[in-house]
mmCIF file of C-alpha atoms in Angstrom:
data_model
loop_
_atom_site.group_PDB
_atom_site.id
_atom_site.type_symbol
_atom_site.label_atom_id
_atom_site.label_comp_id
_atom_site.label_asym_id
_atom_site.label_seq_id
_atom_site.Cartn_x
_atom_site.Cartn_y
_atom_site.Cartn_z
ATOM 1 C CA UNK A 880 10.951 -93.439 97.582
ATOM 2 C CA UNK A 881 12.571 -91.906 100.802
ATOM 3 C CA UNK A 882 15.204 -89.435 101.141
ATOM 4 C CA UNK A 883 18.376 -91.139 100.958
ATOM 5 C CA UNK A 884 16.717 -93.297 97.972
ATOM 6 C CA UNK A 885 15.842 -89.770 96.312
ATOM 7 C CA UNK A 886 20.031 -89.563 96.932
ATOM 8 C CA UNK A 887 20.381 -92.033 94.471
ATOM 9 C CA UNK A 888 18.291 -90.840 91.697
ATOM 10 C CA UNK A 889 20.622 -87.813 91.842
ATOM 11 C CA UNK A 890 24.116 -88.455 91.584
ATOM 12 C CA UNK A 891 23.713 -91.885 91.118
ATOM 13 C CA UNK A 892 27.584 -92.659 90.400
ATOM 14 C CA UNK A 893 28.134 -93.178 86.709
ATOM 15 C CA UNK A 894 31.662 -94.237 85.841
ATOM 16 C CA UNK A 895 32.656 -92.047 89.026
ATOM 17 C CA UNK A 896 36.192 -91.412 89.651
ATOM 18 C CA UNK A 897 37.488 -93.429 92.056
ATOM 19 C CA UNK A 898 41.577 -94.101 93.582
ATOM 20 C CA UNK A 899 43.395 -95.465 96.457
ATOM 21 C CA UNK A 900 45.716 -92.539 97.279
ATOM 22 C CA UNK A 901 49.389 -94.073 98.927
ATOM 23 C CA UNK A 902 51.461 -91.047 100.882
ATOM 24 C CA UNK A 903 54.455 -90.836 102.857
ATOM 25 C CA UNK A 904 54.369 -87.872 105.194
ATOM 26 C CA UNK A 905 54.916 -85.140 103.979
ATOM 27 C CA UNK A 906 52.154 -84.428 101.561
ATOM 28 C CA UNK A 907 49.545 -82.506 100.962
ATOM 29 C CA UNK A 908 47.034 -82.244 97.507
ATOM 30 C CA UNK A 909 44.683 -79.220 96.773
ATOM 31 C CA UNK A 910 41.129 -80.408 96.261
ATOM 32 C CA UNK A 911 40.029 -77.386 93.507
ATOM 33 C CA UNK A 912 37.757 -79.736 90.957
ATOM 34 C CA UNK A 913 34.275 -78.227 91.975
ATOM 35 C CA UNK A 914 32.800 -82.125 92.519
ATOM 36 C CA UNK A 915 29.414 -81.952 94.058
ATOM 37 C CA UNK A 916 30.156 -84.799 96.146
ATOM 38 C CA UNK A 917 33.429 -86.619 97.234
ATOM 39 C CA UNK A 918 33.742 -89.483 99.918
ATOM 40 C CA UNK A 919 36.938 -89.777 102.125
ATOM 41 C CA UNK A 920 37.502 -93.030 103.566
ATOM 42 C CA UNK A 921 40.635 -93.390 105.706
ATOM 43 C CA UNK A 922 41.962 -96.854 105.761
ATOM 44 C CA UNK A 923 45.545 -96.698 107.213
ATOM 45 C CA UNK A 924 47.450 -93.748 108.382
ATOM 46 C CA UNK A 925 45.933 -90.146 109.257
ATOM 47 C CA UNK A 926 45.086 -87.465 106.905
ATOM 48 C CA UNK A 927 43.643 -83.815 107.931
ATOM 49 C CA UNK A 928 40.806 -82.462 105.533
ATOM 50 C CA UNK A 929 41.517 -78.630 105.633
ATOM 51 C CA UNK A 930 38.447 -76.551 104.038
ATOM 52 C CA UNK A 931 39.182 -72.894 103.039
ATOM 53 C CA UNK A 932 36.368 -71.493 105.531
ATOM 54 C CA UNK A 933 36.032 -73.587 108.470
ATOM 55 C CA UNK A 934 38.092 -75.842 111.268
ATOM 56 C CA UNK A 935 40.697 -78.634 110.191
ATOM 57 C CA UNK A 936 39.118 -81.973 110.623
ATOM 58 C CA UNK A 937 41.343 -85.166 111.248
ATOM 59 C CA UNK A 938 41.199 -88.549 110.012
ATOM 60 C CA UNK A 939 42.072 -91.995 111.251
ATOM 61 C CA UNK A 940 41.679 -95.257 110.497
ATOM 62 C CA UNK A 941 38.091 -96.041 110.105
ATOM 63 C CA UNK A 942 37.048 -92.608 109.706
ATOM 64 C CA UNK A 943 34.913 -91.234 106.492
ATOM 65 C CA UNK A 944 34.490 -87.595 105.358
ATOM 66 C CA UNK A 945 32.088 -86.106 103.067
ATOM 67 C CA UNK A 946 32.940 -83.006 101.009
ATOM 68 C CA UNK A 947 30.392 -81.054 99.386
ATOM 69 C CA UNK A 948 31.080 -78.866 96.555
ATOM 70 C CA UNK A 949 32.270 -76.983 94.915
ATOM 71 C CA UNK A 950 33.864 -75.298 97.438
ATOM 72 C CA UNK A 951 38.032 -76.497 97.360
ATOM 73 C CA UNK A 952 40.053 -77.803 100.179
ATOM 74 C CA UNK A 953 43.443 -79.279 100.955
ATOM 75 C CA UNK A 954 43.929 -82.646 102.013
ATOM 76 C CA UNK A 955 47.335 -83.394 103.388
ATOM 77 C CA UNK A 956 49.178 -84.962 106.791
ATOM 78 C CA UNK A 957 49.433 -82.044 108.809
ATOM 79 C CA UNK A 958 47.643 -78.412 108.447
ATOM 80 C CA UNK A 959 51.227 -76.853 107.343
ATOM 81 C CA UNK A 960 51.985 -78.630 104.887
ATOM 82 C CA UNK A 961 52.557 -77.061 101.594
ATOM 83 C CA UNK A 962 50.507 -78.940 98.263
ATOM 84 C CA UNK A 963 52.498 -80.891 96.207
ATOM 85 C CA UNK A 964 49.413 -81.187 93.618
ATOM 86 C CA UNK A 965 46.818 -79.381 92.410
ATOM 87 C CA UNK A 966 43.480 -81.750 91.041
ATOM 88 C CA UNK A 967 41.484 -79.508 88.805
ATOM 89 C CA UNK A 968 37.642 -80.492 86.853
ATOM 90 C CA UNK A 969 37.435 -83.587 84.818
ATOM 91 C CA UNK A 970 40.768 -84.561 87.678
ATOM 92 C CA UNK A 971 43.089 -83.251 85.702
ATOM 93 C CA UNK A 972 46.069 -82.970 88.146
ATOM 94 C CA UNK A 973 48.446 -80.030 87.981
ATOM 95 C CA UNK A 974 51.890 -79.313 90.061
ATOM 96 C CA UNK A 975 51.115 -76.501 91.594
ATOM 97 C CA UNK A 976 52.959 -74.105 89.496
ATOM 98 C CA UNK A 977 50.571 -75.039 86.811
ATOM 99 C CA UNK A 978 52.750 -77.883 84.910
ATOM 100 C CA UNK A 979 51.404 -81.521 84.390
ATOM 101 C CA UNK A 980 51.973 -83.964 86.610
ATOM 102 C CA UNK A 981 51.950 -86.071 82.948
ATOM 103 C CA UNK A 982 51.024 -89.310 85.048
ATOM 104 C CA UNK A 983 53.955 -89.095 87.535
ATOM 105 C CA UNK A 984 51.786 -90.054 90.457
ATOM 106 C CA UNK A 985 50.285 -93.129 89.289
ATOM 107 C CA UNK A 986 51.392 -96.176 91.014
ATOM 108 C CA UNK A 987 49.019 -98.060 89.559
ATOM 109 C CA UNK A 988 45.203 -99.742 88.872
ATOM 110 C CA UNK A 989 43.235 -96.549 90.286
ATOM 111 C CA UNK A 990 46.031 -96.565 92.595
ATOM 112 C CA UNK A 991 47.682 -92.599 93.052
ATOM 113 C CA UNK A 992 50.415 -91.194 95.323
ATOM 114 C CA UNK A 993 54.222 -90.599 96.144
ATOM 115 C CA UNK A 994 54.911 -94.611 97.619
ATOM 116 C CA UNK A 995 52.400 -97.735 96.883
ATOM 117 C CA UNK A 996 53.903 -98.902 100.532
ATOM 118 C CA UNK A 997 52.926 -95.484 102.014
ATOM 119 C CA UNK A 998 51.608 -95.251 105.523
ATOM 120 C CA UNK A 999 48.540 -93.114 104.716
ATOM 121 C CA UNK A 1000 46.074 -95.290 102.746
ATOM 122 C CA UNK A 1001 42.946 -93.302 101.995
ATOM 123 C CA UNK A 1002 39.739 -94.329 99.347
ATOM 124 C CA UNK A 1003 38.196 -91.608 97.373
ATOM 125 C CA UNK A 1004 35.167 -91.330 95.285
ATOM 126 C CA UNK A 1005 34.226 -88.671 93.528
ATOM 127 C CA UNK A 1006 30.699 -88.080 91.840
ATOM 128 C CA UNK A 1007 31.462 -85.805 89.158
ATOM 129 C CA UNK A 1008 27.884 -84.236 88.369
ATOM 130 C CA UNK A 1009 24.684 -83.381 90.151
ATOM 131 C CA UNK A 1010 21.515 -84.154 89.786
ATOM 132 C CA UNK A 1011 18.616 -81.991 90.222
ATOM 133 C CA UNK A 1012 16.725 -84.299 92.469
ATOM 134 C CA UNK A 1013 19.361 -84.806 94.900
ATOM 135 C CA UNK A 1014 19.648 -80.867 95.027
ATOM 136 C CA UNK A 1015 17.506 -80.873 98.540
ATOM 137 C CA UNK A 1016 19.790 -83.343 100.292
ATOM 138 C CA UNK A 1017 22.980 -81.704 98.944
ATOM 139 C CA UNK A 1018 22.222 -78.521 99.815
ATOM 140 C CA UNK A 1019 21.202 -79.265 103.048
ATOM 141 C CA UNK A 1020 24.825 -81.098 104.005
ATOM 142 C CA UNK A 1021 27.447 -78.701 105.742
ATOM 143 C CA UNK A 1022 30.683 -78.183 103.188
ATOM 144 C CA UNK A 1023 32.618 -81.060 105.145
ATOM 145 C CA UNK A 1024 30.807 -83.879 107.514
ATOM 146 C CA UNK A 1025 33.079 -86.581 109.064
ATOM 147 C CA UNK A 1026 32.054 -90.087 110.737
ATOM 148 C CA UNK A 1027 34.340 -91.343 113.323
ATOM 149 C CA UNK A 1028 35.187 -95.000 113.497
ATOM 150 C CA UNK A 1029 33.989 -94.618 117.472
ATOM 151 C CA UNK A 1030 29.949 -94.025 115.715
ATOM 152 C CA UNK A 1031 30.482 -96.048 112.498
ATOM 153 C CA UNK A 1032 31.946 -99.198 111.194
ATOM 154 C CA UNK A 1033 32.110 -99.126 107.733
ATOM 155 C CA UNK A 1034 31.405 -102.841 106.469
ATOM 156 C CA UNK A 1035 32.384 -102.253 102.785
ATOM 157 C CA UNK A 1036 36.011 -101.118 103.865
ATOM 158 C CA UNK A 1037 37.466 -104.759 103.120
ATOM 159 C CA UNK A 1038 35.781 -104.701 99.323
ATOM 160 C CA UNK A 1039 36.552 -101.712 98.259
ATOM 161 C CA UNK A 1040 39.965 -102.155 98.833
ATOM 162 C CA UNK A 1041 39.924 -105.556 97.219
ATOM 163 C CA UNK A 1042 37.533 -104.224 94.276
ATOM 164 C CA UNK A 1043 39.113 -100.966 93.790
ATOM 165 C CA UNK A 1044 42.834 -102.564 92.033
ATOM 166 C CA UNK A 1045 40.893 -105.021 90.238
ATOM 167 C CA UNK A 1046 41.012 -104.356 86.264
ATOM 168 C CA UNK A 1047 38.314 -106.683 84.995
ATOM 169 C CA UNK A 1048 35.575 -105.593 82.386
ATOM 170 C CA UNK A 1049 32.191 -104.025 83.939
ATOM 171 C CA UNK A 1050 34.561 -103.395 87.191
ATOM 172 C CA UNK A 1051 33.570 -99.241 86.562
ATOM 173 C CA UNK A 1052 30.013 -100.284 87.248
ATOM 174 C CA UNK A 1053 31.009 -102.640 90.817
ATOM 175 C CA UNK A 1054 32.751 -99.508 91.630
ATOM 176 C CA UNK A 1055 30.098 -97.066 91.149
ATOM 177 C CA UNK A 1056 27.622 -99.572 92.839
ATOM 178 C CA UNK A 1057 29.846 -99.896 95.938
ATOM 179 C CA UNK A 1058 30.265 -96.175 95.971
ATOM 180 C CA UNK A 1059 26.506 -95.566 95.962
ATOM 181 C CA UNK A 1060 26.502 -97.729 99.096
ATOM 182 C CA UNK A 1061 29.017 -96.155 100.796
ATOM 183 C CA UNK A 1062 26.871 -92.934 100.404
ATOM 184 C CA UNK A 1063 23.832 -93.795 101.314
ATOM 185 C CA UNK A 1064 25.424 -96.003 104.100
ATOM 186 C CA UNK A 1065 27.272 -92.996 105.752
ATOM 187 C CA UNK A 1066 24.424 -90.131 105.328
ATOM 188 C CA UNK A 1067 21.728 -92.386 107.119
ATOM 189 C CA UNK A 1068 24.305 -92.877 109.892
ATOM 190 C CA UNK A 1069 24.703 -88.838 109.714
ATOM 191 C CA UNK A 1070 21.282 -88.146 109.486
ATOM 192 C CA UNK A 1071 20.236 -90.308 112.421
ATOM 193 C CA UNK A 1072 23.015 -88.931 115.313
ATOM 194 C CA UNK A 1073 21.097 -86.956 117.985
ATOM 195 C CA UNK A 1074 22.440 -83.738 117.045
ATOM 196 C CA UNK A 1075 22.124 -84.140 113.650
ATOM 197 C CA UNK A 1076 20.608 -80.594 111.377
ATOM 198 C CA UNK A 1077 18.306 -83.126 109.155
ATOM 199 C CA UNK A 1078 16.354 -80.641 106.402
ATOM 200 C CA UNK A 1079 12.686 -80.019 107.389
ATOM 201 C CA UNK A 1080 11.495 -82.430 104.878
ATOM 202 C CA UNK A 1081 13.936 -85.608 105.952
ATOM 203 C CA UNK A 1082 12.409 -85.179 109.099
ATOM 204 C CA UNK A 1083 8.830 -85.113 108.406
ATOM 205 C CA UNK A 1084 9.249 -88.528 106.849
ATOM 206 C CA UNK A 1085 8.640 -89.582 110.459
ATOM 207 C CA UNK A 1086 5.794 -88.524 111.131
ATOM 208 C CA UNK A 1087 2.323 -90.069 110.724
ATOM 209 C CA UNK A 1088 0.424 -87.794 108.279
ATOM 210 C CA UNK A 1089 2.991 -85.682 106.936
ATOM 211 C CA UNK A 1090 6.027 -88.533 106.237
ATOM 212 C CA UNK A 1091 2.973 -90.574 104.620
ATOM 213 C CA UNK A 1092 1.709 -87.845 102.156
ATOM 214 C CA UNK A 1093 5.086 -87.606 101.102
ATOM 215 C CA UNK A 1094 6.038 -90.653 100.441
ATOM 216 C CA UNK A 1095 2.662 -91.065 98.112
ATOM 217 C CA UNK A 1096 4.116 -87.855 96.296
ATOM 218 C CA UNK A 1097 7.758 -89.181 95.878
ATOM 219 C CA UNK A 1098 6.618 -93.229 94.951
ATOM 220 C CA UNK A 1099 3.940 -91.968 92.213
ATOM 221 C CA UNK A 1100 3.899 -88.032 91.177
ATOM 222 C CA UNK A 1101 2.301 -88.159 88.111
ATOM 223 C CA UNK A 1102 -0.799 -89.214 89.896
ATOM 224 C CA UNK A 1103 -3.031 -85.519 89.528
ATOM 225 C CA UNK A 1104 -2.604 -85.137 93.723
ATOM 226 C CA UNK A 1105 -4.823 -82.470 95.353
ATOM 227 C CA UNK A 1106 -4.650 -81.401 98.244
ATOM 228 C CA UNK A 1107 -7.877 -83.223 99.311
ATOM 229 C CA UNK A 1108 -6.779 -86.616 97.869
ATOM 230 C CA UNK A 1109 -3.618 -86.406 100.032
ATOM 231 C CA UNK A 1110 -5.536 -85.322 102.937
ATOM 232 C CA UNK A 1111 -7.720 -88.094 102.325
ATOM 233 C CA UNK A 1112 -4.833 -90.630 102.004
ATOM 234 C CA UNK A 1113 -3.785 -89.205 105.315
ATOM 235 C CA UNK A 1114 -7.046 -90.008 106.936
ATOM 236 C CA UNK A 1115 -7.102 -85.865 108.074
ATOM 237 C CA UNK A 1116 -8.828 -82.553 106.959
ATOM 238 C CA UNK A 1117 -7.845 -80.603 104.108
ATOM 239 C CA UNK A 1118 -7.250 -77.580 106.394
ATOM 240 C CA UNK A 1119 -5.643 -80.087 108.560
ATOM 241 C CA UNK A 1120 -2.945 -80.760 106.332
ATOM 242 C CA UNK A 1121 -1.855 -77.821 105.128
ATOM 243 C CA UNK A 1122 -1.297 -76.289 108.015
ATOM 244 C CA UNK A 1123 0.871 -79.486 109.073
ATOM 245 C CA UNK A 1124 2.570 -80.096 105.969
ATOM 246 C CA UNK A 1125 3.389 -76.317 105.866
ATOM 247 C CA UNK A 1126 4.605 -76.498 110.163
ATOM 248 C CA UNK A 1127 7.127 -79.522 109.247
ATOM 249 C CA UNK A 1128 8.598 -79.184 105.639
ATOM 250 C CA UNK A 1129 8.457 -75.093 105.121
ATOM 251 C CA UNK A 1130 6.168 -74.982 102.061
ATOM 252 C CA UNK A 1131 2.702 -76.360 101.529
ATOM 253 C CA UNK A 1132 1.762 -79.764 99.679
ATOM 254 C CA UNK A 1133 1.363 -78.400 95.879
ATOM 255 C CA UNK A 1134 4.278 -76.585 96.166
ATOM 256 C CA UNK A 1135 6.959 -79.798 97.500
ATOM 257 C CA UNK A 1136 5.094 -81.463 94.832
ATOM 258 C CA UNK A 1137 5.630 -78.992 91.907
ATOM 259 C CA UNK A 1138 9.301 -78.836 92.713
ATOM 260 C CA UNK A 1139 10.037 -82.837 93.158
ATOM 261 C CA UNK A 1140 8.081 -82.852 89.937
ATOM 262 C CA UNK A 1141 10.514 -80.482 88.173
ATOM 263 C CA UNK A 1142 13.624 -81.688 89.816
ATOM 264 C CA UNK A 1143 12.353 -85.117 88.132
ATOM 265 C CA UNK A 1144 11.730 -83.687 84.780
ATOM 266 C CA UNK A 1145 15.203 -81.908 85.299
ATOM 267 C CA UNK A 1146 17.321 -85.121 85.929
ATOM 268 C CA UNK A 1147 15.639 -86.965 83.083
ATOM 269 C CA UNK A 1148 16.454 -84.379 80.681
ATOM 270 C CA UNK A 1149 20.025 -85.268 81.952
ATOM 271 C CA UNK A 1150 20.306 -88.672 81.632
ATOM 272 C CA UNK A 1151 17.830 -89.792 79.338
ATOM 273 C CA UNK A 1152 16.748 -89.231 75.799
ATOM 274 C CA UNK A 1153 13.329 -88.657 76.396
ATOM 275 C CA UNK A 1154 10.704 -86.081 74.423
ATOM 276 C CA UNK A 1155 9.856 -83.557 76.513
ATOM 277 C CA UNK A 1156 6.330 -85.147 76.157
ATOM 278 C CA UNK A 1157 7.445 -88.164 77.550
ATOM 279 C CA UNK A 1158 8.755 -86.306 80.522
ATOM 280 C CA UNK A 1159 6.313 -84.447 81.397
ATOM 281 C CA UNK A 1160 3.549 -87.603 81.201
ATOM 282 C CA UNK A 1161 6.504 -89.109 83.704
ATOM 283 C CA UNK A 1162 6.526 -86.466 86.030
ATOM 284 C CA UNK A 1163 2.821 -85.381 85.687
ATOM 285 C CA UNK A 1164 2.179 -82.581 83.255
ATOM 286 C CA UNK A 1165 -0.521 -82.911 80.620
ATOM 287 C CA UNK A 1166 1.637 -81.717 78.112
ATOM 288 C CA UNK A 1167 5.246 -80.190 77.272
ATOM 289 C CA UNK A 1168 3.466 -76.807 77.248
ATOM 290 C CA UNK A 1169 2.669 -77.362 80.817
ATOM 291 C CA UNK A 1170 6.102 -78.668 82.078
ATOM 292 C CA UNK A 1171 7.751 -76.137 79.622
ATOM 293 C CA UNK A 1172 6.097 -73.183 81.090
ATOM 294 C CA UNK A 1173 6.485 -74.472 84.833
ATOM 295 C CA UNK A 1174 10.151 -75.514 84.143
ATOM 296 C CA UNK A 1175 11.033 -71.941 82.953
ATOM 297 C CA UNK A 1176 9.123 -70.128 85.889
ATOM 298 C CA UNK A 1177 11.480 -72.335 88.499
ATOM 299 C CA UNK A 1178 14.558 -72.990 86.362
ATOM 300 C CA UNK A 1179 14.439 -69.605 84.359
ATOM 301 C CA UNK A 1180 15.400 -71.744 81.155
ATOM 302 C CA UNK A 1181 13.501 -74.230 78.619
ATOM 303 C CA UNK A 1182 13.737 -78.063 79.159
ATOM 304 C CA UNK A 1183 15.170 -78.091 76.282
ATOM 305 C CA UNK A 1184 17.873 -75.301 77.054
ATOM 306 C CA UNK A 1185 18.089 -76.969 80.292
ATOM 307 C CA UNK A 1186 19.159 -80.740 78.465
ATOM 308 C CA UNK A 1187 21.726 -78.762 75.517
ATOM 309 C CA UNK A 1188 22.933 -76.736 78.699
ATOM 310 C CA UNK A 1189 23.857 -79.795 80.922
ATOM 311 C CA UNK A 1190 25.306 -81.965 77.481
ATOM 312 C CA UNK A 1191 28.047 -79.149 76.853
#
């Protein structure tokens, strides 16, 4: 598993939100629903993403942003112009005197706005909850990165705007698949500009010995790794290792491995029903006493506390 598939086993979209927001100039909406992720794809028109810290960034055709919460922004045709909506958790949407916008917006399938025939066209998606494993690509992603059409071409522009006004049953699960794409599409092109800030640990995938012991730790971590059956994997010295592993991803081998164990562990708890047995025989723990007490030592709750806390 590499990086951007690690991504995926995070906030893998599950019935994500998703619109095509229509505007006539002006307009402007304040972003305030503390998403850990939301993708801005600009498909007619231009929009300017305006983050409360930070420099306005402009879209045009062709262009994608990336917003990473939960910090809130405003989204809207020019940097003055005053919100005429407020989109809150669980995209509730709020004038912004606080009164419901009771649906007054809709102009349609996933379709949102003040005109369907508006001349800013822009795709959203929005992943509404994180998962633990994706935690060490997240947080190392500015609040707001932007793709210009001059370095990318999105190819799945054309479907999701066919796709995205379809209503057809299992068309929540095309949707999240495409958005997923999208994703993982626009953070590899991201990741691989020259002046990209790529964490420690993306870019030690590349090389020889280190990108190779940790791709045996991501594809199969409940195998009982030592140090000395990685280095030997590697085809280099104990000593060796550590001291390279340590240089290129900022921690030594047992300790990556002990927390892409419990970031594992931690998304399972989310998403699955799974004993806390089970888990821990998944992620490589001899027991739930084991993953229990190493869970609490890095999360400062129980598994269990962990799952009830995430479920409410």
């Amino acid at each position: 598993m590499d990086a951007l598939a690690g991504l995926l086993e995070g906030p893998r979209a599950r019935g994500a939100f998703m619109i095509r927001a229509c505007f006539e100039p002006p307009w402007a909406i304040r972003i305030e629903d503390r998403a850990p992720l939301t993708v801005m794809l600009m498909v007619r028109g231009a929009a300017c993403i305006l983050p409360d810290a930070g420099e306005p960034v402009r879209l045009t055709p062709g262009d994608l942003a990336i917003a990473r919460g939960p910090d809130p922004y405003t989204c809207a045709d020019a940097p003055g112009t005053a919100p005429q909506a407020l989109i809150l958790p669980g995209q509730e949407c709020r004038y912004p005197d606080g009164r419901s916008l009771n649906g007054s917006m809709d102009l349609g399938v996933r379709t949102w706005g003040d005109r369907l025939d508006g001349s800013a066209v822009m795709l959203i998606g929005t992943y509404p909850m994180q998962g633990e494993i994706s935690g060490r690509l997240l947080d190392a992603l500015p609040p707001l990165i932007t793709l210009t059409s001059d370095v990318w071409q999105c190819p799945l522009t054309p479907l999701l705007m066919e796709e995205i006004v379809r209503d057809e049953p299992g068309q929540e699960v095309v949707l999240d698949r495409l958005l997923d794409l999208l994703v993982i599409a626009a953070l590899r092109a991201w990741f691989s500009r020259p002046d990209a800030e790529a964490p420690a640990w993306y870019r030690a995938l590349a090389d020889p010995v280190v990108g190779r012991v940790l791709r045996l730790v991501q594809d199969d971590p409940a195998h009982p790794w030592t140090v000395a059956s990685l280095a030997a994997k590697a085809g280099v010295s104990r000593a060796a290792l550590a001291r390279r592993f340590t240089d290129l991803v900022g921690e030594p081998p047992m300790s990556y491995l002990t927390g892409w164990r419990l970031a594992l562990a931690a998304d399972r708890l989310r998403t699955t029903d799974d004993t806390i047995a089970a888990i821990a025989r998944h992620v490589g723990y001899g027991s739930a006493f084991a993953l229990s007490s190493a869970f609490k030592r890095v999360y400062g709750v129980s598994p269990q506390d962990h799952r009830t806390r995430v479920a409410s």
